[in-house]
GROMACS .gro file of N, CA and C in nm:
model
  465
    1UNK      N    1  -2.014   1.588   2.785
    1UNK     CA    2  -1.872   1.559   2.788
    1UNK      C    3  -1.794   1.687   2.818
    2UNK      N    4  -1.674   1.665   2.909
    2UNK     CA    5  -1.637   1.807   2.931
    2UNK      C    6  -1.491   1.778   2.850
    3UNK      N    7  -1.438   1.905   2.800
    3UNK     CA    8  -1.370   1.891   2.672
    3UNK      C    9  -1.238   1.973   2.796
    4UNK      N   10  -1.139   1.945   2.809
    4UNK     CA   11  -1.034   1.986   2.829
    4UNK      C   12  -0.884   1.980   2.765
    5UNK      N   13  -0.855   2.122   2.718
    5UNK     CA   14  -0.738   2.130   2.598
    5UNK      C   15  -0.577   2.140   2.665
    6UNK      N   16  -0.532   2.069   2.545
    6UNK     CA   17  -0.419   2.011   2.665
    6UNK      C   18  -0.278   2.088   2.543
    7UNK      N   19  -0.358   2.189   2.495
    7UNK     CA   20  -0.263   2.244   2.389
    7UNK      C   21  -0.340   2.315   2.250
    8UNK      N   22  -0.256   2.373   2.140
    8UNK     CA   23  -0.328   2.417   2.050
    8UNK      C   24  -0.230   2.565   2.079
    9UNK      N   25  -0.343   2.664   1.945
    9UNK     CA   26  -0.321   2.777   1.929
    9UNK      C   27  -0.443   2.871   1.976
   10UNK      N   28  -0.475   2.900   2.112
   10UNK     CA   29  -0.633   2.982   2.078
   10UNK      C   30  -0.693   3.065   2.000
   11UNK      N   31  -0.822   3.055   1.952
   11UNK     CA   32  -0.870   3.078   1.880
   11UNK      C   33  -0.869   3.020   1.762
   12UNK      N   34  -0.752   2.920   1.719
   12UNK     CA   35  -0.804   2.875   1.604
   12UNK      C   36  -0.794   2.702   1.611
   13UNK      N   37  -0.711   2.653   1.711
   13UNK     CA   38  -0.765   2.518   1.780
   13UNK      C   39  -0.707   2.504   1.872
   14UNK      N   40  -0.784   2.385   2.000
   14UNK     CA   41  -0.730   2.280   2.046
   14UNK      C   42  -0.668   2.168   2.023
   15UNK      N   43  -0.583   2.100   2.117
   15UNK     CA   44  -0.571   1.918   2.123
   15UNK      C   45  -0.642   1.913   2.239
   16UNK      N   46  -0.766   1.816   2.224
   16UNK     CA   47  -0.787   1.790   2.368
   16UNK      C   48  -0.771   1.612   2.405
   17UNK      N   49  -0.783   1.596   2.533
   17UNK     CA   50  -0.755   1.467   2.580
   17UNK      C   51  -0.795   1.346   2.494
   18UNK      N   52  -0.675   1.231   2.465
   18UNK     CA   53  -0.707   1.167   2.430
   18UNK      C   54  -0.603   1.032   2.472
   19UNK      N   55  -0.689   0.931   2.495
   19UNK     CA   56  -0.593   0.807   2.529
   19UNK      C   57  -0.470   0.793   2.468
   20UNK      N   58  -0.500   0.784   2.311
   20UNK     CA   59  -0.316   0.730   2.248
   20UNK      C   60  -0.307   0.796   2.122
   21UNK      N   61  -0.402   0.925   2.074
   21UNK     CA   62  -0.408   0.982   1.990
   21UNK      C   63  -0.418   1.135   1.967
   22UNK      N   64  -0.404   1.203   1.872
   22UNK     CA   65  -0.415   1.340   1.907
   22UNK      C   66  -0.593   1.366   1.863
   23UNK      N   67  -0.669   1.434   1.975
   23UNK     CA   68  -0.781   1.475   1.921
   23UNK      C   69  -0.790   1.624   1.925
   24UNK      N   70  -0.852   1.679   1.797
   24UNK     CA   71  -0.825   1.817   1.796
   24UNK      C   72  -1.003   1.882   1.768
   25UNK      N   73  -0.984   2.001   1.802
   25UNK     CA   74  -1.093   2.092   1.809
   25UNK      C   75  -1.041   2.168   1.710
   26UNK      N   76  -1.107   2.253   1.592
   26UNK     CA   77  -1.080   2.332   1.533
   26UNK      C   78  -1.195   2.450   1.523
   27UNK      N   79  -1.145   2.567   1.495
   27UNK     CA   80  -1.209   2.687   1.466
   27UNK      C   81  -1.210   2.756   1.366
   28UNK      N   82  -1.371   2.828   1.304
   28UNK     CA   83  -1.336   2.909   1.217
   28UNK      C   84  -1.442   3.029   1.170
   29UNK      N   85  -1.406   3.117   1.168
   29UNK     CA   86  -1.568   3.261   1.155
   29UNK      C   87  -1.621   3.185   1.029
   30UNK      N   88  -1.575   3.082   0.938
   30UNK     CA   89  -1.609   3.054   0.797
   30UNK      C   90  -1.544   2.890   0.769
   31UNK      N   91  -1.599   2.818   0.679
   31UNK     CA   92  -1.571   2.715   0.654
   31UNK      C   93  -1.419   2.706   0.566
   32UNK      N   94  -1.400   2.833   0.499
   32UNK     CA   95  -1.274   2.835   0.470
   32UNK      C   96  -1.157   2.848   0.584
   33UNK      N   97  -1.186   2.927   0.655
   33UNK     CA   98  -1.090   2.977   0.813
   33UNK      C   99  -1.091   2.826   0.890
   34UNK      N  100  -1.139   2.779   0.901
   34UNK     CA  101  -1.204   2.607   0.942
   34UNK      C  102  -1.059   2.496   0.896
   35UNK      N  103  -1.096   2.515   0.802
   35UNK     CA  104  -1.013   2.422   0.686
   35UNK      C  105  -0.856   2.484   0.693
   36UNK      N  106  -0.838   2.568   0.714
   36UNK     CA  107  -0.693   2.654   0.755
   36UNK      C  108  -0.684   2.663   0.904
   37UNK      N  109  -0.760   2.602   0.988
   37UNK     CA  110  -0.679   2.607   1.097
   37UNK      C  111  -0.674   2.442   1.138
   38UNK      N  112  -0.760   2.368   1.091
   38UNK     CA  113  -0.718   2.212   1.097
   38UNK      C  114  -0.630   2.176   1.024
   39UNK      N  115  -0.573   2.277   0.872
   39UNK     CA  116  -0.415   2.211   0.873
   39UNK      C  117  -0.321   2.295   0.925
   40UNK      N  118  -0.392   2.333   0.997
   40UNK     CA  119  -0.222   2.396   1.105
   40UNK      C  120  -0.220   2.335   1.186
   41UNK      N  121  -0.366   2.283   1.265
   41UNK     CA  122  -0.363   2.174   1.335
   41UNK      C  123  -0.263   2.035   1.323
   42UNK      N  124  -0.299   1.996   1.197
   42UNK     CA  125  -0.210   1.858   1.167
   42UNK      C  126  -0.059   1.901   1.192
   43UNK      N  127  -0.021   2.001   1.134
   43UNK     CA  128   0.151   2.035   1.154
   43UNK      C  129   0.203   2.087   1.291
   44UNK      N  130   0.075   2.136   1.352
   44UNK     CA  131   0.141   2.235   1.487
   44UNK      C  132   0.164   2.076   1.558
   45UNK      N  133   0.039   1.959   1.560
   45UNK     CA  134   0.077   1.836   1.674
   45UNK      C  135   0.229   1.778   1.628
   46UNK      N  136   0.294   1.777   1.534
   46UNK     CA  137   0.397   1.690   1.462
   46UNK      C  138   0.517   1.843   1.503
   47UNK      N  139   0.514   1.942   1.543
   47UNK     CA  140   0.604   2.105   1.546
   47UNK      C  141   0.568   2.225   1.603
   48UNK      N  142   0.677   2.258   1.635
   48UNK     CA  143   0.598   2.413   1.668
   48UNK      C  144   0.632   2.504   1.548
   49UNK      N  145   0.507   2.523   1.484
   49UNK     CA  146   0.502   2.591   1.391
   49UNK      C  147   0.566   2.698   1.374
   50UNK      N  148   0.542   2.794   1.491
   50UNK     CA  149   0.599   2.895   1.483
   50UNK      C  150   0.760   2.967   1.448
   51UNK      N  151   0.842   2.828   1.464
   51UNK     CA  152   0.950   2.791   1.467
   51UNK      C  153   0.988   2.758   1.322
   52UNK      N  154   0.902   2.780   1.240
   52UNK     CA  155   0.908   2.711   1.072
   52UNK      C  156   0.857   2.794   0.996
   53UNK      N  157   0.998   2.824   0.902
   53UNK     CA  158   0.981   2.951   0.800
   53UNK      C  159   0.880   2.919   0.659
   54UNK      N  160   0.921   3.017   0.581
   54UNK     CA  161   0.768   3.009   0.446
   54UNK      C  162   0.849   3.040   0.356
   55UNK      N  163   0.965   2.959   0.317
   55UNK     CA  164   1.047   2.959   0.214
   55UNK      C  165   1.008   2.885   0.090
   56UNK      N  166   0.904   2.777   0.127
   56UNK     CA  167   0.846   2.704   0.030
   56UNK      C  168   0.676   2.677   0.011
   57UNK      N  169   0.640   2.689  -0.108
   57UNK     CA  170   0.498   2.741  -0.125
   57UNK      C  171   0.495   2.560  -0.221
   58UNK      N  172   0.349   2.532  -0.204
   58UNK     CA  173   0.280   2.387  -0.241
   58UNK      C  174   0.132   2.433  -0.232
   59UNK      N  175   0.103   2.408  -0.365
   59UNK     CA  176  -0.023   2.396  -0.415
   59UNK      C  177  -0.082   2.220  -0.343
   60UNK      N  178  -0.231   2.260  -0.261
   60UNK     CA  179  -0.259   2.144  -0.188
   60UNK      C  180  -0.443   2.159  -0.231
   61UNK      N  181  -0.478   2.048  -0.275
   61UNK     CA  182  -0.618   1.999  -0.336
   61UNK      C  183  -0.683   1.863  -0.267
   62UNK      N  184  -0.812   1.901  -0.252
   62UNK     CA  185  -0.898   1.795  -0.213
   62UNK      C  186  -1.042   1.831  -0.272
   63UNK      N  187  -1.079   1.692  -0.244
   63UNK     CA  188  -1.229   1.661  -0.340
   63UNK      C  189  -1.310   1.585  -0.254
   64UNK      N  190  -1.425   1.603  -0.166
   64UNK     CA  191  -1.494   1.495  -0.112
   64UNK      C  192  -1.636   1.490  -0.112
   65UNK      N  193  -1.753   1.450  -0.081
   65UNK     CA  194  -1.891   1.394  -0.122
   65UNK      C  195  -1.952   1.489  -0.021
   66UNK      N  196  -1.898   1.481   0.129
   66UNK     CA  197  -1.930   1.643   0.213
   66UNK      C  198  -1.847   1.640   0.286
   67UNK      N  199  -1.859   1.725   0.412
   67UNK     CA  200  -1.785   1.795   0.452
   67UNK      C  201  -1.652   1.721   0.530
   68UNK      N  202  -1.702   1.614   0.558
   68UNK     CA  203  -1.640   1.526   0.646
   68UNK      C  204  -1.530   1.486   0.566
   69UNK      N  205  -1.577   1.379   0.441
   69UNK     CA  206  -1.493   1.342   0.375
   69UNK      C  207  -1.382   1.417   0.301
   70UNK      N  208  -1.437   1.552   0.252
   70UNK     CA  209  -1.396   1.648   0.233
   70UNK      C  210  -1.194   1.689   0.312
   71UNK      N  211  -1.298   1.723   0.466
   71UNK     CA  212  -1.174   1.750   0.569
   71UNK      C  213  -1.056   1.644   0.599
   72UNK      N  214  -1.114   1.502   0.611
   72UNK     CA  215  -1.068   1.413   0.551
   72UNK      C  216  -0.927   1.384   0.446
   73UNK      N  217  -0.971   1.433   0.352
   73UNK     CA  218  -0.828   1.413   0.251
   73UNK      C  219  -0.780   1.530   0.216
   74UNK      N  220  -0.830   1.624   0.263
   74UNK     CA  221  -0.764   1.769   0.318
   74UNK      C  222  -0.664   1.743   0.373
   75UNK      N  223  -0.689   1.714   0.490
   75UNK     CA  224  -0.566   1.630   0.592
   75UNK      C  225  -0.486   1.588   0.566
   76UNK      N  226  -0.504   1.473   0.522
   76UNK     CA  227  -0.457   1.327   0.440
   76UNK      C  228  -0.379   1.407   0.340
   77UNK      N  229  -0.361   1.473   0.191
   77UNK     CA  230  -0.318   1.580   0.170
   77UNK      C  231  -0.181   1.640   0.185
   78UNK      N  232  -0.234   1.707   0.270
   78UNK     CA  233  -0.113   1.800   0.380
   78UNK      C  234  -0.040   1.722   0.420
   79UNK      N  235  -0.076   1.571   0.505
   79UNK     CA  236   0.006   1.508   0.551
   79UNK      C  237   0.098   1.440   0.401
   80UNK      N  238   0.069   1.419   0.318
   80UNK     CA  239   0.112   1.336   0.163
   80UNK      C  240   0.236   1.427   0.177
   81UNK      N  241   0.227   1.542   0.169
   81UNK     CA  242   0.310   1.634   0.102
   81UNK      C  243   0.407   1.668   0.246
   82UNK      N  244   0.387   1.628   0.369
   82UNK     CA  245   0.547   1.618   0.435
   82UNK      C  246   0.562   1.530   0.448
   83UNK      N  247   0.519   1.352   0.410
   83UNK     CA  248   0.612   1.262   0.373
   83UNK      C  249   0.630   1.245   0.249
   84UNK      N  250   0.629   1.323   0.192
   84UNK     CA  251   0.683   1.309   0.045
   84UNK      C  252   0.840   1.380   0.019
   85UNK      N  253   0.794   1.514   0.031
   85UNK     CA  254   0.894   1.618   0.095
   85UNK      C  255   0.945   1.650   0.162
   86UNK      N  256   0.899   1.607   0.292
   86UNK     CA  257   0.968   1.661   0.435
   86UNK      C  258   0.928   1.779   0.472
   87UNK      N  259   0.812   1.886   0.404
   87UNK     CA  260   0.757   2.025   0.410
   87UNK      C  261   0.682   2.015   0.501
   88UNK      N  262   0.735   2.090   0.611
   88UNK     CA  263   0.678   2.121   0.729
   88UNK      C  264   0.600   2.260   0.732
   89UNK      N  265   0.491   2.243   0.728
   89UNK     CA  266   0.396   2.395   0.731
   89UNK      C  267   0.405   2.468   0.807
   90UNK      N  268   0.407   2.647   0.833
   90UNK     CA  269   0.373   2.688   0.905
   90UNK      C  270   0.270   2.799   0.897
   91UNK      N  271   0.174   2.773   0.776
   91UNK     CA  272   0.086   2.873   0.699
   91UNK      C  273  -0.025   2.797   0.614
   92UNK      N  274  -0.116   2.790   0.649
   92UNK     CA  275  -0.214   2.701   0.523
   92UNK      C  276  -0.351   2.784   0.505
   93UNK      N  277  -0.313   2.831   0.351
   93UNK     CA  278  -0.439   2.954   0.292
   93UNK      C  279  -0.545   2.824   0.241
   94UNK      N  280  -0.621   2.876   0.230
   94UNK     CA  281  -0.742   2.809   0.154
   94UNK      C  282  -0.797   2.910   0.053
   95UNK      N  283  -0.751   2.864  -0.049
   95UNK     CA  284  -0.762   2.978  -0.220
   95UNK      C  285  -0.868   2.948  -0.291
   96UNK      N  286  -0.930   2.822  -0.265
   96UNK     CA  287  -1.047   2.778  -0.336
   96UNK      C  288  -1.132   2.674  -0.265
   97UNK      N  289  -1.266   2.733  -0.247
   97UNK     CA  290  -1.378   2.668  -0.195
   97UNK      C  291  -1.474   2.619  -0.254
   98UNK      N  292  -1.596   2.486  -0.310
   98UNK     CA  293  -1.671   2.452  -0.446
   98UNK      C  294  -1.747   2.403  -0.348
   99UNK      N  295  -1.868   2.442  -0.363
   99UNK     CA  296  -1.971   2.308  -0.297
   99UNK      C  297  -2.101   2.323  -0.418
  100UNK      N  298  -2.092   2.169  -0.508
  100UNK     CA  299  -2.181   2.188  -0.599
  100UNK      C  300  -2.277   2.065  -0.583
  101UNK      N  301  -2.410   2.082  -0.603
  101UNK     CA  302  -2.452   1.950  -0.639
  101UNK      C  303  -2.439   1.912  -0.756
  102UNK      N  304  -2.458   1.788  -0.758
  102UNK     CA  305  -2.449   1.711  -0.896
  102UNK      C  306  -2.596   1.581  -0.907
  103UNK      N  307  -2.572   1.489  -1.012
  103UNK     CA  308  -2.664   1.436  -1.029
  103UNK      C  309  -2.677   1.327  -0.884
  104UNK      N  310  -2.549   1.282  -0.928
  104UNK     CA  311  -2.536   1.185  -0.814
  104UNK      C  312  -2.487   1.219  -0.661
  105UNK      N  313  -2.524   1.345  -0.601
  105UNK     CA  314  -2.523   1.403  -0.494
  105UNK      C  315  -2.411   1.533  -0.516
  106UNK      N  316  -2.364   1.566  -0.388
  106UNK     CA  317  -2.278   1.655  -0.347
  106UNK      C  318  -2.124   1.642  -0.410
  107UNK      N  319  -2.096   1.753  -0.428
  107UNK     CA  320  -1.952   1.774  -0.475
  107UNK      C  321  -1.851   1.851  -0.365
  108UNK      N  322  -1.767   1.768  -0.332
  108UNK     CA  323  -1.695   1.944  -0.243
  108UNK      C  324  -1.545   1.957  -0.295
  109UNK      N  325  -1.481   2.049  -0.302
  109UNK     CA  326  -1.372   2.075  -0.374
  109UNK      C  327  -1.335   2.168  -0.244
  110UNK      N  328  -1.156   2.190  -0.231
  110UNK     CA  329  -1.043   2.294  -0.216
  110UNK      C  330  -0.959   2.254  -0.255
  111UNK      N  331  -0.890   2.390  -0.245
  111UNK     CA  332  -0.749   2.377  -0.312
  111UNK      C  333  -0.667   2.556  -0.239
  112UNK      N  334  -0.514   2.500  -0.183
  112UNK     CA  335  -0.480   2.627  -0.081
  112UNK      C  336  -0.336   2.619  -0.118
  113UNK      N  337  -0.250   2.671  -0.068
  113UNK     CA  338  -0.114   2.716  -0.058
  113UNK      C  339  -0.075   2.667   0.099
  114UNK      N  340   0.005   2.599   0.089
  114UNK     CA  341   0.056   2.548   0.231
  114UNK      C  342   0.177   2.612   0.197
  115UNK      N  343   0.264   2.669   0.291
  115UNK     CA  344   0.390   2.788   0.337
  115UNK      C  345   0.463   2.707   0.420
  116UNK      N  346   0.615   2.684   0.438
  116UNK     CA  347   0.629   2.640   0.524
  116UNK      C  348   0.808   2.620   0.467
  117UNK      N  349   0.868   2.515   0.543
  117UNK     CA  350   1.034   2.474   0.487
  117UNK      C  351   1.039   2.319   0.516
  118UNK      N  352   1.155   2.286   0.450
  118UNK     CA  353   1.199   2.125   0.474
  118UNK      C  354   1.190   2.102   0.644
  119UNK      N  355   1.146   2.021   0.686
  119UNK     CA  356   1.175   1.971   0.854
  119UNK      C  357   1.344   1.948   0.858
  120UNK      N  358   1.389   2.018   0.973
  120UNK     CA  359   1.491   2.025   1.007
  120UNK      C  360   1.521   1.945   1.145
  121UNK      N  361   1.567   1.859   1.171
  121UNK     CA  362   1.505   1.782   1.338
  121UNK      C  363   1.614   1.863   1.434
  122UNK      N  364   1.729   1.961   1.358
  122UNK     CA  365   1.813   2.026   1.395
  122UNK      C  366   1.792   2.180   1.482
  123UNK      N  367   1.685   2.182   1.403
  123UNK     CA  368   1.608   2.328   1.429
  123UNK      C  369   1.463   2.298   1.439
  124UNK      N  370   1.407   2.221   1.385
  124UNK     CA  371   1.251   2.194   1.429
  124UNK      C  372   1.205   2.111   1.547
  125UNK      N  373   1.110   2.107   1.659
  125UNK     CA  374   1.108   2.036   1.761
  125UNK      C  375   0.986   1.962   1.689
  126UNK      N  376   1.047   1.817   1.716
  126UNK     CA  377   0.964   1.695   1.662
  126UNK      C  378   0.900   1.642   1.768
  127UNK      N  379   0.779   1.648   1.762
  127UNK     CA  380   0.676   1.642   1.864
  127UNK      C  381   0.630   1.498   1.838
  128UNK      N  382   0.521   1.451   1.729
  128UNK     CA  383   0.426   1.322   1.734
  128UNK      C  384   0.465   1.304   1.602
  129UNK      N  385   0.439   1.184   1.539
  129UNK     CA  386   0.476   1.142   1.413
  129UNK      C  387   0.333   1.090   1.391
  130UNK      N  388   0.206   1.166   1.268
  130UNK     CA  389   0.114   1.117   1.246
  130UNK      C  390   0.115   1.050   1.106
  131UNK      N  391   0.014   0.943   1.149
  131UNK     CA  392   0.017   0.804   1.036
  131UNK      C  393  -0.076   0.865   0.945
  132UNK      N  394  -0.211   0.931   0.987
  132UNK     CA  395  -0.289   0.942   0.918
  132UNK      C  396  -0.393   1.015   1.008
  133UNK      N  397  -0.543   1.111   0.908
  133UNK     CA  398  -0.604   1.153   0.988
  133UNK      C  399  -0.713   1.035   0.983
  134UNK      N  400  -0.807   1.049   1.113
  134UNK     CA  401  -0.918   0.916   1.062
  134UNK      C  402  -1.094   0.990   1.108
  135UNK      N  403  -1.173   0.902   1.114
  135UNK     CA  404  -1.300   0.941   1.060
  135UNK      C  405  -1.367   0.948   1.260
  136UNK      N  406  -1.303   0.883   1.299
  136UNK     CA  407  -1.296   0.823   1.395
  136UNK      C  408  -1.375   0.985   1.515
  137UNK      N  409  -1.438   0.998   1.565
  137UNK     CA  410  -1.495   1.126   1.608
  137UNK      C  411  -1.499   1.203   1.556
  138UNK      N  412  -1.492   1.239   1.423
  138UNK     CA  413  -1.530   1.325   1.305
  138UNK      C  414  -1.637   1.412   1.268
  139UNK      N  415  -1.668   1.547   1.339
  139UNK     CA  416  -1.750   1.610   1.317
  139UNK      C  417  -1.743   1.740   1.303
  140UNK      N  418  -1.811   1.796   1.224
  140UNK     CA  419  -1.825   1.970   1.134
  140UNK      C  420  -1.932   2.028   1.172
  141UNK      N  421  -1.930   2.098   1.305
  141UNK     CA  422  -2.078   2.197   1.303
  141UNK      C  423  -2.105   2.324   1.290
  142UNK      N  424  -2.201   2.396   1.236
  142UNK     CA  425  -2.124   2.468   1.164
  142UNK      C  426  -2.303   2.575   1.312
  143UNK      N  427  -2.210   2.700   1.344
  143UNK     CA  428  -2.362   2.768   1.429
  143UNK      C  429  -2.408   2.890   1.360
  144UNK      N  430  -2.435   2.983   1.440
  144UNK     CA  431  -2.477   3.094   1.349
  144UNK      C  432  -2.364   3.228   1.312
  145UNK      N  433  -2.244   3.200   1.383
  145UNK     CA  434  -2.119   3.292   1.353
  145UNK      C  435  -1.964   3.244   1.360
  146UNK      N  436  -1.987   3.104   1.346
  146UNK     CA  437  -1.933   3.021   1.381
  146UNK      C  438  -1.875   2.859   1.301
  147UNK      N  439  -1.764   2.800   1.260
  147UNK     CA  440  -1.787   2.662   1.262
  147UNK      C  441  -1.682   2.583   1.310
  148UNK      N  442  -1.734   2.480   1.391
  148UNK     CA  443  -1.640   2.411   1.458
  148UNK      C  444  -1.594   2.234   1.392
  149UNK      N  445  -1.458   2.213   1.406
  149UNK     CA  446  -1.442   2.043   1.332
  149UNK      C  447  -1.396   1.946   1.485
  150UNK      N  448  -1.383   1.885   1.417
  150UNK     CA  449  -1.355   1.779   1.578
  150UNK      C  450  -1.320   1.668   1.471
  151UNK      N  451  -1.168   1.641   1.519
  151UNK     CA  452  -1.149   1.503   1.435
  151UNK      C  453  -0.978   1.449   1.487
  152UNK      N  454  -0.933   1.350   1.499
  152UNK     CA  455  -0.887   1.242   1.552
  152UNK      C  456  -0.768   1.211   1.429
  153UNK      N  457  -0.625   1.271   1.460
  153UNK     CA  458  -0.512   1.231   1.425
  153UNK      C  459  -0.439   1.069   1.463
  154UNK      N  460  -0.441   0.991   1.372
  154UNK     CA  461  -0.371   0.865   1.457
  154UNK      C  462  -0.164   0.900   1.458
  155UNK      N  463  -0.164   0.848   1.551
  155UNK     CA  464  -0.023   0.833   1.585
  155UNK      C  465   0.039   0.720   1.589
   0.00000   0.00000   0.00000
């Protein structure tokens, strides 16, 4: 498949082609760097980030079985907390990383600081309005200096 990016930030993701949805490529030297640039991902398709100050700090947590599910309500998440608030990101740390087993399998835990201000439609350019992230081409590979996500914003 040849992957052509039709946007993003280099180096830490793409959007690449997709019929009626945003599909994104993400990057990271580490699974934490990973997880911080797919939620900049989610906010850069909905803004231009760059354009959005860090007046307001939000404690943001997820829990999933692996990695997938994990990134998953990571997402899901981030997205909770700008329709809840209207907090448009333009910074997402990842402060805490857990991968434990347990009896009944895998545990995965984060928890980060998303940076960012109220959406302003006055001053912020409103790009895509996402419903949700989905499972839908969903994949985490991780190489030898390297890990990459691939996963599918619905609109």
């Amino acid at each position: 498949m040849i992957e052509k990016a039709v946007g993003g930030i280099p180096g830490r993701f793409e959007f690449l082609e997709h019929m009626s949805d945003v599909y994104v490529k993400a990057h990271g030297r580490s699974v934490i760097e990973l997880f911080e640039n797919s939620g900049l991902a989610l906010f850069e398709a909905m803004t231009d980030t760059s354009a959005v100050g860090r007046s307001v700090e939000r404690i943001v947590e997820a829990e999933g079985f692996d990695l997938e599910s994990l990134l998953y309500k990571w997402l899901e998440n981030l997205l909770i907390l700008y329709y809840a608030e209207k907090i448009m990101c333009s910074e997402v740390e990842v402060t805490e990383f857990k991968a434990e087993k347990k009896e009944a399998g895998e545990e995965y835990k984060v928890r980060g600081v998303c940076r960012g201000e109220v959406f302003n439609p006055l001053v912020h350019e409103a790009r895509v309005e996402i419903k949700s992230p989905t499972y839908s081409l969903m994949r985490i590979l991780k190489d030898v200096d390297k890990w990459t996500a691939y996963f599918v914003l619905d609109i």
